[in-house]
CSV table of C-alpha atoms in Angstrom, one decimal:
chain,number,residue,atom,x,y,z
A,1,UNK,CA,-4.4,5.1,-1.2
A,2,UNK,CA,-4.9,9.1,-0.2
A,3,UNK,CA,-7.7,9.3,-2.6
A,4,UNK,CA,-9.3,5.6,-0.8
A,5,UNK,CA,-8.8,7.2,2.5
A,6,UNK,CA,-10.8,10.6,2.2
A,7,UNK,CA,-13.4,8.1,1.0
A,8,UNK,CA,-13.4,5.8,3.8
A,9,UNK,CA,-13.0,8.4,5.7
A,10,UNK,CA,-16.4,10.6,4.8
A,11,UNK,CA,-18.4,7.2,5.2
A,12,UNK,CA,-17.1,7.3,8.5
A,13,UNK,CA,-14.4,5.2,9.4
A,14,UNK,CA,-11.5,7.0,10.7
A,15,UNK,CA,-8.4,5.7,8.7
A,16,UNK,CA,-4.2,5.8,8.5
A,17,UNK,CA,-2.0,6.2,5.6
A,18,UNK,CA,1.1,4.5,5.7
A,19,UNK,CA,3.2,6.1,3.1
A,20,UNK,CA,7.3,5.9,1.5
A,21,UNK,CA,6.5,9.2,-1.1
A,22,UNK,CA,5.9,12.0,0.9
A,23,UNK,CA,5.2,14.7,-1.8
A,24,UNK,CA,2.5,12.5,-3.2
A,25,UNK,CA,0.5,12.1,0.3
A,26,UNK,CA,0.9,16.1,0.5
A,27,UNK,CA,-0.6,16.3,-2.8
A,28,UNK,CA,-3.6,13.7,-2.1
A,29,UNK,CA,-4.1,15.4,1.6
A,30,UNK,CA,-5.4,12.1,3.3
A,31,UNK,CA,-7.2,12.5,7.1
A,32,UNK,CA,-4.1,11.1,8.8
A,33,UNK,CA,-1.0,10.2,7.1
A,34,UNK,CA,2.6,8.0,8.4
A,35,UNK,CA,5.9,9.0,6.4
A,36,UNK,CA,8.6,6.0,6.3
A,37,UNK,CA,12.1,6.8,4.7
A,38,UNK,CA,12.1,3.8,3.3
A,39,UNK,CA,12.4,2.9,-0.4
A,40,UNK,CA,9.4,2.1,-2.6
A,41,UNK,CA,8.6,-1.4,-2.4
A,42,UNK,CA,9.0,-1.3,1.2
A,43,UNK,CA,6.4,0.4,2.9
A,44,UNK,CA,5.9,-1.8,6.2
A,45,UNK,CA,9.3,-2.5,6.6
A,46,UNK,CA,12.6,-4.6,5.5
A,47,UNK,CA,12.0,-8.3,4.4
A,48,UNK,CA,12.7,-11.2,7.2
A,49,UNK,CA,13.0,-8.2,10.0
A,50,UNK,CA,10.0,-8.7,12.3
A,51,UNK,CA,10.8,-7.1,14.9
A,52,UNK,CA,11.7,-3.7,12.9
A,53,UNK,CA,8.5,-4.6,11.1
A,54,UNK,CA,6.5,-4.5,14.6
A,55,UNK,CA,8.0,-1.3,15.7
A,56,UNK,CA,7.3,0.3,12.2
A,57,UNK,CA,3.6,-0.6,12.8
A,58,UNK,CA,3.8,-0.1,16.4
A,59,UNK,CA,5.0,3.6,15.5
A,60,UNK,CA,1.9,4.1,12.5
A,61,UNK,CA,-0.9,3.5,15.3
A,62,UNK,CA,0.6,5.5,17.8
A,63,UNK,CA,0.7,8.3,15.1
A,64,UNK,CA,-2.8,7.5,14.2
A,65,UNK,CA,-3.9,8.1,18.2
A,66,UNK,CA,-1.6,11.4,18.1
A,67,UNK,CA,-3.2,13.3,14.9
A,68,UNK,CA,-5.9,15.8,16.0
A,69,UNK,CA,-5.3,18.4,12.7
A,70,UNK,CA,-6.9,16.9,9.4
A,71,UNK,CA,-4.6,15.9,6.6
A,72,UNK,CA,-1.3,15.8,9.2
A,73,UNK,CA,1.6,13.5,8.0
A,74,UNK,CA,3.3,12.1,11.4
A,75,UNK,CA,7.4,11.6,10.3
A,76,UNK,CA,8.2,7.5,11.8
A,77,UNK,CA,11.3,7.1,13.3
A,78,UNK,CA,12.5,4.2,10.9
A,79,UNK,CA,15.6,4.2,9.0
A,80,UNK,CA,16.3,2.0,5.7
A,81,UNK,CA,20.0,2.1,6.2
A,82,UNK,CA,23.0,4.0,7.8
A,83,UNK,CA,23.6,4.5,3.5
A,84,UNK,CA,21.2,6.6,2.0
A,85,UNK,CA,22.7,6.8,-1.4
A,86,UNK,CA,19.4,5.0,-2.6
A,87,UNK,CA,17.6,8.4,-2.1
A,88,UNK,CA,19.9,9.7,-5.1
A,89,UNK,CA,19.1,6.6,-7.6
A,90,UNK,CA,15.5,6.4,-6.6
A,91,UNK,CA,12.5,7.4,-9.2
A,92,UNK,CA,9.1,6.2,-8.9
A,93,UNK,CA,8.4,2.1,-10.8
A,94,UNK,CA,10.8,-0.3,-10.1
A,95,UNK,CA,14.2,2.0,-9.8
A,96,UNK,CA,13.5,2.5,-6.3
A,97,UNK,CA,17.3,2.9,-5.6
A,98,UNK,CA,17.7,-0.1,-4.3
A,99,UNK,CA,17.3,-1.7,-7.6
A,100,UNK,CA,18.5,0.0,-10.9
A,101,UNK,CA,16.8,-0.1,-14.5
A,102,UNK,CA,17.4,2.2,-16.8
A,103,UNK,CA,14.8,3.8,-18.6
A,104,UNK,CA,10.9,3.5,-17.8
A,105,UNK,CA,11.2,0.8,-14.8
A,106,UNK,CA,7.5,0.0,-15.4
A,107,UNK,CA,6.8,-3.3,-16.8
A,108,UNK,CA,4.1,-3.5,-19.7
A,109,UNK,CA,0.8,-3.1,-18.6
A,110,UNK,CA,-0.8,-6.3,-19.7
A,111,UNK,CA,-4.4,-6.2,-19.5
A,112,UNK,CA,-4.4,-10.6,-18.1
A,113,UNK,CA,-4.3,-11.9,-14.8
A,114,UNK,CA,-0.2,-11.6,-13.5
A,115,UNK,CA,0.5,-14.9,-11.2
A,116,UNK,CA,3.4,-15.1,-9.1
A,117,UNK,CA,3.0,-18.6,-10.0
A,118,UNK,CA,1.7,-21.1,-13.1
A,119,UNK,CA,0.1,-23.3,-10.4
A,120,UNK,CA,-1.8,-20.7,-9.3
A,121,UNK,CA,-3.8,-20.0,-12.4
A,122,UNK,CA,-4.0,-23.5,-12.8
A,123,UNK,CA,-6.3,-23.2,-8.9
A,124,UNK,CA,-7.7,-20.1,-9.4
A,125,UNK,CA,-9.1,-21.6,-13.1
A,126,UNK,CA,-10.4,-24.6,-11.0
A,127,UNK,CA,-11.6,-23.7,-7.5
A,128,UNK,CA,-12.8,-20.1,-8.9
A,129,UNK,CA,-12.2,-18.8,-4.9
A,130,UNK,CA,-11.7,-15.0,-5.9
A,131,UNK,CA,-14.1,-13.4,-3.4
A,132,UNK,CA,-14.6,-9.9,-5.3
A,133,UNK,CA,-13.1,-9.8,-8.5
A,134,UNK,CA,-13.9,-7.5,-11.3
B,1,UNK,CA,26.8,13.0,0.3
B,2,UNK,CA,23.3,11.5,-0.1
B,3,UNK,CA,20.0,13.4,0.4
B,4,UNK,CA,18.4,13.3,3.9
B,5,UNK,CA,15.4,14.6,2.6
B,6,UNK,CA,12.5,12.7,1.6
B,7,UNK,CA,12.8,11.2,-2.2
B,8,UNK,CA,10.4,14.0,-4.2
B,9,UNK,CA,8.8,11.0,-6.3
B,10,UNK,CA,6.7,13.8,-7.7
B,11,UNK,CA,9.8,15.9,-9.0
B,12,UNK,CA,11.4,12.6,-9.6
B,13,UNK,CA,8.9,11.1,-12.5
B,14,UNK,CA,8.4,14.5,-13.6
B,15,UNK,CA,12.3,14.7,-14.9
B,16,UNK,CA,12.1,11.1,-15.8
B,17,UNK,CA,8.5,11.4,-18.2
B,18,UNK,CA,10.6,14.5,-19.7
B,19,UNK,CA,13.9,12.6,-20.0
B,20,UNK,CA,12.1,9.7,-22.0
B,21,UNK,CA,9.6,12.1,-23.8
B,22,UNK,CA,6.6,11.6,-22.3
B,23,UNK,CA,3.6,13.6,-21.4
B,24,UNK,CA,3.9,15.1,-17.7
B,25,UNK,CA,2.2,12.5,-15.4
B,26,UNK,CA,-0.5,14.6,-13.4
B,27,UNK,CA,-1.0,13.9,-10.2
B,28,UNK,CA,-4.2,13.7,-7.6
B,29,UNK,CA,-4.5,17.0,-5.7
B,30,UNK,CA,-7.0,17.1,-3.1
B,31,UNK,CA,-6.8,20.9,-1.6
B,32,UNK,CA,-9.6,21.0,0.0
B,33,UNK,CA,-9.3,19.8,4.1
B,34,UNK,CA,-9.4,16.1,4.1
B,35,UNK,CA,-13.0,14.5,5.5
B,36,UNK,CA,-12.5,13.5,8.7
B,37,UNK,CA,-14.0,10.6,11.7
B,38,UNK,CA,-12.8,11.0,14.8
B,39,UNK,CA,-11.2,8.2,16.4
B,40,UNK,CA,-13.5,7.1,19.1
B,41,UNK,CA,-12.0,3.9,20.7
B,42,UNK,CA,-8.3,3.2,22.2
B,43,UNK,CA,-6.3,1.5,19.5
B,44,UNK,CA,-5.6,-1.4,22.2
B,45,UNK,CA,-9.7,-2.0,21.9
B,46,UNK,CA,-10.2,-1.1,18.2
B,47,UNK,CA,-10.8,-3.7,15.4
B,48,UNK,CA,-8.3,-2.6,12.9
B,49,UNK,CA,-8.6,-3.8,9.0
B,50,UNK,CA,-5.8,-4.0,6.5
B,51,UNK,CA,-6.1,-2.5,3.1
B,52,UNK,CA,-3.0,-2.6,1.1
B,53,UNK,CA,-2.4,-2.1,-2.8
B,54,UNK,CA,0.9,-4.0,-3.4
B,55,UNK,CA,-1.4,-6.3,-5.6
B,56,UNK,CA,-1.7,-9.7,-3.2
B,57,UNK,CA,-3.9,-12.2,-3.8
B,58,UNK,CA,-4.1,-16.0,-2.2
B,59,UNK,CA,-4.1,-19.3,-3.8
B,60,UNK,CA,-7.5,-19.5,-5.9
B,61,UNK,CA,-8.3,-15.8,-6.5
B,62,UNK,CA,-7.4,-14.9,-10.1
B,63,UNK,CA,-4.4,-12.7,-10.2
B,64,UNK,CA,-4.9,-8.6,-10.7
B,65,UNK,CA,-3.5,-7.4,-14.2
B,66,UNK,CA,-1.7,-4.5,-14.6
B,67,UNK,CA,-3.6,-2.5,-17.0
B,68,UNK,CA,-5.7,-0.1,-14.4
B,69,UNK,CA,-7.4,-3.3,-12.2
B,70,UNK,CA,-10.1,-1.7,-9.9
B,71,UNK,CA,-10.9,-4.8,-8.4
B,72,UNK,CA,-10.6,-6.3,-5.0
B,73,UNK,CA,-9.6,-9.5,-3.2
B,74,UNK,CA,-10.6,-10.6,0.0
B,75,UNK,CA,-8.0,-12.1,2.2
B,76,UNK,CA,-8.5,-14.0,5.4
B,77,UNK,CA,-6.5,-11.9,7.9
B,78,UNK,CA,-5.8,-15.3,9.7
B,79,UNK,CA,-3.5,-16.3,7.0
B,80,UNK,CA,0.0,-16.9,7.2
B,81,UNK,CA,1.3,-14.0,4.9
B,82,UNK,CA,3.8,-16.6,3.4
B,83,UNK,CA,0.8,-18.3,2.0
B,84,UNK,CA,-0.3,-14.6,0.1
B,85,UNK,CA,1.3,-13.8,-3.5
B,86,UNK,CA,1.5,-10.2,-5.1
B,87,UNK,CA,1.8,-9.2,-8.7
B,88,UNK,CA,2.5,-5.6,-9.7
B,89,UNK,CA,3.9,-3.5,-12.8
B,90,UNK,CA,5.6,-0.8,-10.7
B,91,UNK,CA,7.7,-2.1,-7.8
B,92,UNK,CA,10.6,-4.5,-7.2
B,93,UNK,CA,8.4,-7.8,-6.6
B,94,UNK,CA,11.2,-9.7,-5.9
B,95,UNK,CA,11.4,-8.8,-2.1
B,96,UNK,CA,7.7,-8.9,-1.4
B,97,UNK,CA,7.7,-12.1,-2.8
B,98,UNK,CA,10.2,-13.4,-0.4
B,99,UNK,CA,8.5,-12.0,2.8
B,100,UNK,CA,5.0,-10.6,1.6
B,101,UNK,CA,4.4,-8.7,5.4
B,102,UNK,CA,6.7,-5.8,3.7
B,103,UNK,CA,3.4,-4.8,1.6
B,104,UNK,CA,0.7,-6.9,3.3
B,105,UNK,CA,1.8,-6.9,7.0
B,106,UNK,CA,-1.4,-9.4,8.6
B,107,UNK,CA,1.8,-11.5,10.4
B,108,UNK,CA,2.5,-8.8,12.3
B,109,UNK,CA,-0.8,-6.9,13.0
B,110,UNK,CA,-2.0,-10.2,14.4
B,111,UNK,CA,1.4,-10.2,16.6
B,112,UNK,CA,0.5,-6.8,17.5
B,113,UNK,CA,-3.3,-8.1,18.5
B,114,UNK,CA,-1.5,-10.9,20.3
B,115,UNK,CA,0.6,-8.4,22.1
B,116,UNK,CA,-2.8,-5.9,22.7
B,117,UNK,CA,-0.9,-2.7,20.8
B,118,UNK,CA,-4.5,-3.2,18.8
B,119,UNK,CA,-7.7,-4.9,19.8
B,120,UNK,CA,-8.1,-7.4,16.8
B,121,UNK,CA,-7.9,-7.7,13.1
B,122,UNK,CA,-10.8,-7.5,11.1
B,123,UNK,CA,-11.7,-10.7,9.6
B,124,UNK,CA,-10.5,-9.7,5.6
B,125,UNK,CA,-8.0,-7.8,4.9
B,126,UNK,CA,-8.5,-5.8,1.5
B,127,UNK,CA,-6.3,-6.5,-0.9
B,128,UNK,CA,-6.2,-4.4,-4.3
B,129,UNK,CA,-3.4,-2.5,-7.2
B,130,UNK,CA,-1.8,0.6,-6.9
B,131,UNK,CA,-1.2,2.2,-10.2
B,132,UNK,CA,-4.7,2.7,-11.2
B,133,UNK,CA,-3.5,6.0,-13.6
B,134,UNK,CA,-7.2,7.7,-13.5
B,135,UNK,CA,-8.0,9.6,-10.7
B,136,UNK,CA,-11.6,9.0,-11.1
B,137,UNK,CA,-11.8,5.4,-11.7
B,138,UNK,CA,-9.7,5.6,-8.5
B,139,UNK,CA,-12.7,7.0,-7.0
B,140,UNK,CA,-15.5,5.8,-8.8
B,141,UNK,CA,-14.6,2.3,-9.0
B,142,UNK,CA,-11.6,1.0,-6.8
B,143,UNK,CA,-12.8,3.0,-3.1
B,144,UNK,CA,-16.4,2.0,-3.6
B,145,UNK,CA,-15.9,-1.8,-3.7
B,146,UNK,CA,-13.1,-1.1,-0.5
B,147,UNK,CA,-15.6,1.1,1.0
B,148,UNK,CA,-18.5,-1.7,0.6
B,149,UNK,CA,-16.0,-4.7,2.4
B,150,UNK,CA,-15.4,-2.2,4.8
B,151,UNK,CA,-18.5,-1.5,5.5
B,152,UNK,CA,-20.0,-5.4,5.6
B,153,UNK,CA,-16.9,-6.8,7.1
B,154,UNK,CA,-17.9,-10.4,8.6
B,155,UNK,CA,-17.8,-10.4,12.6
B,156,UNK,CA,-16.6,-7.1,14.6
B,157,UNK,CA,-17.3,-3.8,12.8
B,158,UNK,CA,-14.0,-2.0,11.9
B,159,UNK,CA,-13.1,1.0,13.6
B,160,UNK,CA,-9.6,1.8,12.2
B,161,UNK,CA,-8.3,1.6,8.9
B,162,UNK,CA,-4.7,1.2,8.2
B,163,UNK,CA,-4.0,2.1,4.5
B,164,UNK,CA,-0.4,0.1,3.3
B,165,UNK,CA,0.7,1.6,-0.6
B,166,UNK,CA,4.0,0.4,-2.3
């Protein structure tokens, strides 16, 4: 999403990264960048908790007003849990260390549409709504 | 003890694509100073749009595959988020599927517009796949179609882009 942002960015709209995998948003040097401690898989925030969801987001735009240096990455105050063991497990695919699978966590990259469910292929077959797709 | 430093997801794969033989994975490395657009309007007045890669997509949009898809879909920010899906090869669905604002937050940025942190939501939010493995169709393909919803987003312009990865 670095690489989306520089482009944005240049075009001129100013943008912020949200980002759980710090050395990678170092690597890509996006305009304006928000860390989260938070597993992968997680980036805005643990599931069913919207109020630590708000303050998450609450915390990226107040980093975004705060950034005057190009390419600075603003650390959130957000914290997954008091445990941190996942931090030891974690890789990159789905062994975010909250989850473990051994191996390559990746599934197969399977070059069909993936639907969450049958139905909707059965109403994307039928109403053909997809606004952009390639 | 556990680690208090960030995970080094970059380290991290690189031990793994050794351990199970495979070629080192190389990353994107942008050294030159990033572009940059000055932010010109209080956050409380800006028109903020949502582009997120976790892979969502709404009922009627065919699905993203997970072979390198540099495509788009546009999602009414005025949806409830329960009503958006997400399909992806490389994180822990399972979650995302159970409360999609954890990759695609529009349930809260429209409680945040309700609660004047930002102005308002742009009308789409921009949904598309992380894991595109080429830098350049990254570039080439992906940010131009993101660039051009951006750009001819219906109603207010967008003056802030917030940029959600998984």
């Amino acid at each position: 999403m670095g690489l989306v942002a520089r482009i944005l960015e240049k075009a001129g709209f100013p943008t912020i990264c949200l980002t759980a995998a710090r050395s990678i948003t170092e690597s890509v040097n996006p305009p304006r960048s928000a860390f989260v401690d938070m597993p992968l898989g997680y980036t805005a925030g643990r599931p069913h908790e919207p109020e630590f969801q708000r303050d998450l987001l609450r915390q990226v735009f107040k980093a975004a007003e705060s950034i005057d240096t190009p390419g600075s990455i603003v650390d959130l105050d957000v914290t997954w849990s008091e445990d941190a063991s996942w931090k030891d497990k974690a890789t990159s695919g789905l062994n975010n260390g909250v989850n473990s699978v051994e191996g390559d966590s990746r599934q197969p990259r399977i070059n069909e549409p993936q639907y969450q469910y049958e139905e909707d292929r059965v109403a994307a077959e039928n109403f053909g709504r997809n606004d952009n797709a390639t | 003890m556990s680690q208090t430093n960030p995970v080094d997801y970059i380290q991290r794969t690189k031990e793994q694509y050794a351990r199970l033989g495979y070629d080192d994975y190389r990353w994107a490395e942008k050294k030159e100073s990033p572009p940059w657009t000055p932010i010109e309007k209080p956050i409380s007045e800006s028109n903020v749009a949502l582009v997120a890669s976790g892979g969502a997509y709404t009922e009627g949009q065919i699905a993203f595959h997970w072979e390198d898809d540099t495509g788009i879909r546009l999602i009414p920010s005025a949806e409830p988020a329960s009503d958006v899906r997400v399909t992806h090869f490389a994180y822990d669905l399972e979650p995302a599927r159970e409360d999609p604002n954890i990759v695609f937050p529009t349930d809260r940025l429209n409680e945040l517009v309700a609660e004047k942190t930002i102005g308002s939501l742009a009308s789409n939010a921009v949904a598309c796949m992380g894991g595109i493995y080429s830098t350049r169709r990254a570039e080439e393909e992906l940010a131009p179609l993101i660039l051009e919803s951006i750009s001819n987003m219906p109603g207010e312009p967008v003056d802030l882009v917030l940029l959600v990865p998984v």
